[in-house]
mmCIF file of C-alpha atoms in Angstrom:
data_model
loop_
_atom_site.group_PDB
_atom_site.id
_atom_site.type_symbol
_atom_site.label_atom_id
_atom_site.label_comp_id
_atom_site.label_asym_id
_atom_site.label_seq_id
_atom_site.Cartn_x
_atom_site.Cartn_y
_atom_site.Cartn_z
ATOM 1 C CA UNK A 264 13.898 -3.662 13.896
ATOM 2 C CA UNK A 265 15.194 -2.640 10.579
ATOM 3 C CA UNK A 266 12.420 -2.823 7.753
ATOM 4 C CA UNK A 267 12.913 -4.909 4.219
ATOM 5 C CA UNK A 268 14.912 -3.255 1.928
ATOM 6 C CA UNK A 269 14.780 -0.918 -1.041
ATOM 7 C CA UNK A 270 14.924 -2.718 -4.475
ATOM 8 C CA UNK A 271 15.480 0.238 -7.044
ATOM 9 C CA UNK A 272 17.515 1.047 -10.475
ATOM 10 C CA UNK A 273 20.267 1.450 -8.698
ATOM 11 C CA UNK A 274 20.135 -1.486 -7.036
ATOM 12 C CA UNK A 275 19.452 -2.908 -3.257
ATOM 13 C CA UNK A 276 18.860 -0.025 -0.819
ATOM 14 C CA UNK A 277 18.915 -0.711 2.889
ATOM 15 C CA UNK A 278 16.568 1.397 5.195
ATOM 16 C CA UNK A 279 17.568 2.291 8.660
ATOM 17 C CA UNK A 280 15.928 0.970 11.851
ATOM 18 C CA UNK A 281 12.978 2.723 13.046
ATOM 19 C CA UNK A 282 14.509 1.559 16.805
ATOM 20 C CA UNK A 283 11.074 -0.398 17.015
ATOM 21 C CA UNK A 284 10.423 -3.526 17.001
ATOM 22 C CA UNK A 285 7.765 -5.001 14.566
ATOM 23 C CA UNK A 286 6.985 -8.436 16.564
ATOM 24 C CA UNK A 287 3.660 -7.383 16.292
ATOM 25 C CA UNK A 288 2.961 -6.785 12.805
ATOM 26 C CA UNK A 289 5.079 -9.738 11.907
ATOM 27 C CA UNK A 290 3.069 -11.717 13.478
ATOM 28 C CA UNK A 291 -0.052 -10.526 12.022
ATOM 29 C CA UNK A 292 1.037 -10.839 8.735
ATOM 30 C CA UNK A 293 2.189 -14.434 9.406
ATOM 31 C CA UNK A 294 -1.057 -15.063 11.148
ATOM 32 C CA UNK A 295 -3.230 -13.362 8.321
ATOM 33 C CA UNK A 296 -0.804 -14.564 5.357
ATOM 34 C CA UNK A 297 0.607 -17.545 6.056
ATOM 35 C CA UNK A 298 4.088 -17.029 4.962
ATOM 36 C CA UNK A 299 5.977 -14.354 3.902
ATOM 37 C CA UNK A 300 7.712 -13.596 0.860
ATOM 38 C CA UNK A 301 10.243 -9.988 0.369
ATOM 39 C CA UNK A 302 7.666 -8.794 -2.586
ATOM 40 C CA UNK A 303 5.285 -7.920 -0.170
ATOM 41 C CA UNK A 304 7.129 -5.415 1.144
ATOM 42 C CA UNK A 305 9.156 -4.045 -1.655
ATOM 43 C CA UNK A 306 8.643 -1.180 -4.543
ATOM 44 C CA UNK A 307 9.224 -2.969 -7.889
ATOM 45 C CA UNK A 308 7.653 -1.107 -10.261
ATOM 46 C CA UNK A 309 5.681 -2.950 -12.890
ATOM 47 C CA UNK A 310 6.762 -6.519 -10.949
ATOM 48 C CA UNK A 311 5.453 -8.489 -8.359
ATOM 49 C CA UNK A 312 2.337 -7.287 -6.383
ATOM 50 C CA UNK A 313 1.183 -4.891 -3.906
ATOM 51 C CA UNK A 314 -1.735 -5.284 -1.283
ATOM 52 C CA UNK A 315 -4.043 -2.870 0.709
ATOM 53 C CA UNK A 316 -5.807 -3.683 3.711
ATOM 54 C CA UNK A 317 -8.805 -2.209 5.142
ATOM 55 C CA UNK A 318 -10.649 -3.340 8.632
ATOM 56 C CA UNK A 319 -12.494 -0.489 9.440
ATOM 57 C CA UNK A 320 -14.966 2.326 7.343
ATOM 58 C CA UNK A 321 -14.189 5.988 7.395
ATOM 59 C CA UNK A 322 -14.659 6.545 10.321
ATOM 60 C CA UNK A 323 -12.784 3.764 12.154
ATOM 61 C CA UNK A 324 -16.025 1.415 12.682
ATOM 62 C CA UNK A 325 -15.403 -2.685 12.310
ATOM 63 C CA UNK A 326 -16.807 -3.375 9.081
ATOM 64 C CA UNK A 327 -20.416 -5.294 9.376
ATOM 65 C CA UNK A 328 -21.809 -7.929 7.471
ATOM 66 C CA UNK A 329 -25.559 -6.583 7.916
ATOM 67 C CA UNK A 330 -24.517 -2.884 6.370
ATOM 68 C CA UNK A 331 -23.703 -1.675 3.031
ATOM 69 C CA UNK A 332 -20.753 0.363 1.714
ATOM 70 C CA UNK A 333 -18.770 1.746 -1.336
ATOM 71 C CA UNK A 334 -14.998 2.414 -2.332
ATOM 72 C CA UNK A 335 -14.806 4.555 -4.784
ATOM 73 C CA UNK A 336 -11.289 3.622 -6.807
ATOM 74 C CA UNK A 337 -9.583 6.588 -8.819
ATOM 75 C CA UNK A 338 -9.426 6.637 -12.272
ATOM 76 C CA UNK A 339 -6.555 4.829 -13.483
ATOM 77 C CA UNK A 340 -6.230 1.784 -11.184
ATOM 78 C CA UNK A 341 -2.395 1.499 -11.278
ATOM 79 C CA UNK A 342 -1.801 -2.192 -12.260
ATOM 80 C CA UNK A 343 0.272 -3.090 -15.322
ATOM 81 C CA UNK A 344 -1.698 -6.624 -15.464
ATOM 82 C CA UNK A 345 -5.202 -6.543 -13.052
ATOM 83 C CA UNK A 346 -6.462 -5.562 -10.087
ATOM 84 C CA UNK A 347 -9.010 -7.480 -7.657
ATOM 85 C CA UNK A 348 -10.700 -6.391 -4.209
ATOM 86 C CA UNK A 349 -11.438 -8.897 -2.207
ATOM 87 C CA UNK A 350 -13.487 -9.591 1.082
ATOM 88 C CA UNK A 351 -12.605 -11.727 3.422
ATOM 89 C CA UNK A 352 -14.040 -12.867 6.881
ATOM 90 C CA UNK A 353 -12.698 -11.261 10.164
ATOM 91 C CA UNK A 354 -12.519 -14.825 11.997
ATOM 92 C CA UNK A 355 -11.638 -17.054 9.854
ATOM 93 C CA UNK A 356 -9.133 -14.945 7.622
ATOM 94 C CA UNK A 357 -10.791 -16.705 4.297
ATOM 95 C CA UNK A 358 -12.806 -15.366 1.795
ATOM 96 C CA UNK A 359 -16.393 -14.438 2.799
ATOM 97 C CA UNK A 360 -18.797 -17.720 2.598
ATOM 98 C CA UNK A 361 -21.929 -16.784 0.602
ATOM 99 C CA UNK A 362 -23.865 -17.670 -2.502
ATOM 100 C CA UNK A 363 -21.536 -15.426 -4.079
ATOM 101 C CA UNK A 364 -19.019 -17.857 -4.170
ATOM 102 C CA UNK A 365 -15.881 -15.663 -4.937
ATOM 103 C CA UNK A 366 -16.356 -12.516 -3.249
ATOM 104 C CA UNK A 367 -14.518 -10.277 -5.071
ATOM 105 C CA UNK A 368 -14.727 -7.127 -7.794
ATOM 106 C CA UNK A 369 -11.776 -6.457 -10.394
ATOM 107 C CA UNK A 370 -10.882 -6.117 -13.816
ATOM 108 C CA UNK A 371 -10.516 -9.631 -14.920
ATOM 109 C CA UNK A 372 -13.831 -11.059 -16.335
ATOM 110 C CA UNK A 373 -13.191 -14.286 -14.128
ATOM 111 C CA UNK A 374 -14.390 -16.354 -12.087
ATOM 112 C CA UNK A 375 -17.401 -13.673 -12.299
ATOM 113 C CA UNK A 376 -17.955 -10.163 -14.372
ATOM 114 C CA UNK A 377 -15.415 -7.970 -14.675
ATOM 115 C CA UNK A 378 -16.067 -4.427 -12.548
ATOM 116 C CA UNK A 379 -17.860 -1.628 -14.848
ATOM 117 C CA UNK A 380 -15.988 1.807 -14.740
ATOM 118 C CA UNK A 381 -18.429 4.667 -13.778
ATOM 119 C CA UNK A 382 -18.532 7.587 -16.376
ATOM 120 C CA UNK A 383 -16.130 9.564 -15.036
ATOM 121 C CA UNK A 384 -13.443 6.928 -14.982
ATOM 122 C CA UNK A 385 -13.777 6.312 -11.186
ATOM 123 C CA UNK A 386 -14.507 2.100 -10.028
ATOM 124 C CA UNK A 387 -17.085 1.750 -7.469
ATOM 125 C CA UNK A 388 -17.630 -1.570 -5.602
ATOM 126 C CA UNK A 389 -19.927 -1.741 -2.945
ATOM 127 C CA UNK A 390 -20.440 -4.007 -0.411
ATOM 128 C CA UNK A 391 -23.428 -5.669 1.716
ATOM 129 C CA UNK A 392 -25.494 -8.605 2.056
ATOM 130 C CA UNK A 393 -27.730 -7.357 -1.105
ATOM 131 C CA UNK A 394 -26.914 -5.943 -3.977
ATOM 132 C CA UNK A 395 -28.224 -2.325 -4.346
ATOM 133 C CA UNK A 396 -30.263 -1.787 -7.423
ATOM 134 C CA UNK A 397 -28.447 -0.473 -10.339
ATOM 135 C CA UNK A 398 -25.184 -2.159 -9.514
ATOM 136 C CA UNK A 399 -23.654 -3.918 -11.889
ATOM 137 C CA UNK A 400 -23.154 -8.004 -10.402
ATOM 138 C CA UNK A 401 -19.113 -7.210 -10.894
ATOM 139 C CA UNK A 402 -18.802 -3.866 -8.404
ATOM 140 C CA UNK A 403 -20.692 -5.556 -5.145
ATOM 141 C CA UNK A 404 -19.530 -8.311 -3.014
ATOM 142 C CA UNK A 405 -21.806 -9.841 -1.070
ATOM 143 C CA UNK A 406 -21.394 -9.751 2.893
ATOM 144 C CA UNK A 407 -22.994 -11.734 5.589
ATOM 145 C CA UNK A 408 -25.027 -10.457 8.369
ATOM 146 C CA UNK A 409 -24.135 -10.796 12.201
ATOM 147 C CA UNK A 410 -20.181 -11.459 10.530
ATOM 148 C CA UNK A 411 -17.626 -8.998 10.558
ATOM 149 C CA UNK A 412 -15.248 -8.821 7.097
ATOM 150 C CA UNK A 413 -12.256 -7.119 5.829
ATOM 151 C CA UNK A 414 -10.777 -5.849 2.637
ATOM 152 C CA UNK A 415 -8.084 -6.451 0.392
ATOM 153 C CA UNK A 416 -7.073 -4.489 -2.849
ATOM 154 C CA UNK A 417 -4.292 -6.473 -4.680
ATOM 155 C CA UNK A 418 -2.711 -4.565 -7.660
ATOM 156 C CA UNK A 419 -0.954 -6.824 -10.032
ATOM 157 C CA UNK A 420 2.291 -5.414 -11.374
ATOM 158 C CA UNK A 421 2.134 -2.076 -9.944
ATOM 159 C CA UNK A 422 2.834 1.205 -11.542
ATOM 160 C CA UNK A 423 4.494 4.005 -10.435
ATOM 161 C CA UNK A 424 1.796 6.387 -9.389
ATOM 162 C CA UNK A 425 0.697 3.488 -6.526
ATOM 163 C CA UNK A 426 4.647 3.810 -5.168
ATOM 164 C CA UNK A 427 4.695 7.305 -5.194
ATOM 165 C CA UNK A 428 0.874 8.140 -3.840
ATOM 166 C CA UNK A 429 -0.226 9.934 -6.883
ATOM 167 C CA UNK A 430 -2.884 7.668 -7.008
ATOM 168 C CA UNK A 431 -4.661 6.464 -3.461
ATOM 169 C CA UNK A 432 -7.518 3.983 -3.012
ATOM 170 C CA UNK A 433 -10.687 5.652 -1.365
ATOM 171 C CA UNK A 434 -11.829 4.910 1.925
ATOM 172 C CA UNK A 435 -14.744 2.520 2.764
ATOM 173 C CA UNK A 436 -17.771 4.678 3.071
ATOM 174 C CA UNK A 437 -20.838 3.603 5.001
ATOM 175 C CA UNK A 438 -23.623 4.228 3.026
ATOM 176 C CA UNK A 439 -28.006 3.908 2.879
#
């Protein structure tokens, strides 16, 4: 009932109980995860990581193999060290089997291309089970058709504006 604690300058920071109890999401983490470790749920600015889910687009649909979309990520990706998006599949909780291999966009230049910053600073990966034309091979992630998939944006060493919500993720747009 009473969440993880506050790690700050000043040291360790309890919170109080929400009066809830969070069998639930424990237990989808630990189904989803694996494990647990305290990082996952603490601010350390600069340390550690810090991971975004999404399951749904926009507008609360399941996410489907067969369609395409786009997140469009904010200028300044707040990650001291990198930052990766990565599918997954619904069922089986591991990455998305394709072709692809490693289904995944970021700023690292491995295991495939690194993603390419749009003009105007912004990231754009998209998503479907072909890549639209002009995309550049390290913004799309291939999907599978008739399989449902979710989302994970992983920012290594997090900065400040990620803690504080200066700087949010877009939503998954459906798009074409």
């Amino acid at each position: 009932m009473t969440p993880p604690a506050d790690i700050t300058d000043s040291g360790v920071e309890p919170r109080p109980s929400s009066g809830a109890r969070k069998l639930n999401m424990r237990s989808w983490w630990w189904y989803l995860a694996v494990g647990i470790s305290p990082t996952f749920a603490t601010q350390l600015t600069g340390v550690g990581s810090q991971y975004v889910f999404a399951f749904a687009d926009q507008e609360g649909r399941p996410l489907d193999g067969g369609k395409h979309y786009r997140l469009v990520l904010p200028p300044d990706i707040p990650a001291a060290r990198f930052w990766s998006v990565t599918g997954y599949d619904n069922q089986t909780r591991s990455m998305i089997d394709t072709p692809q291999r490693f289904p995944r966009a970021g700023s690292q230049d491995y295991p495939g291309p690194a993603a390419v910053t749009d003009a105007d600073g912004t990231t754009t990966v998209r998503f479907g089970p072909d890549r639209p034309d002009g995309v550049p091979e390290g913004n799309w992630i291939r999907t599978t058709p008739a399989r449902g998939w979710f989302v994970v944006l992983r920012l290594y060493s997090p900065l400040q504006p990620f803690f504080d919500r200066t700087w949010r993720p877009g939503e998954i747009e459906a798009v074409g």
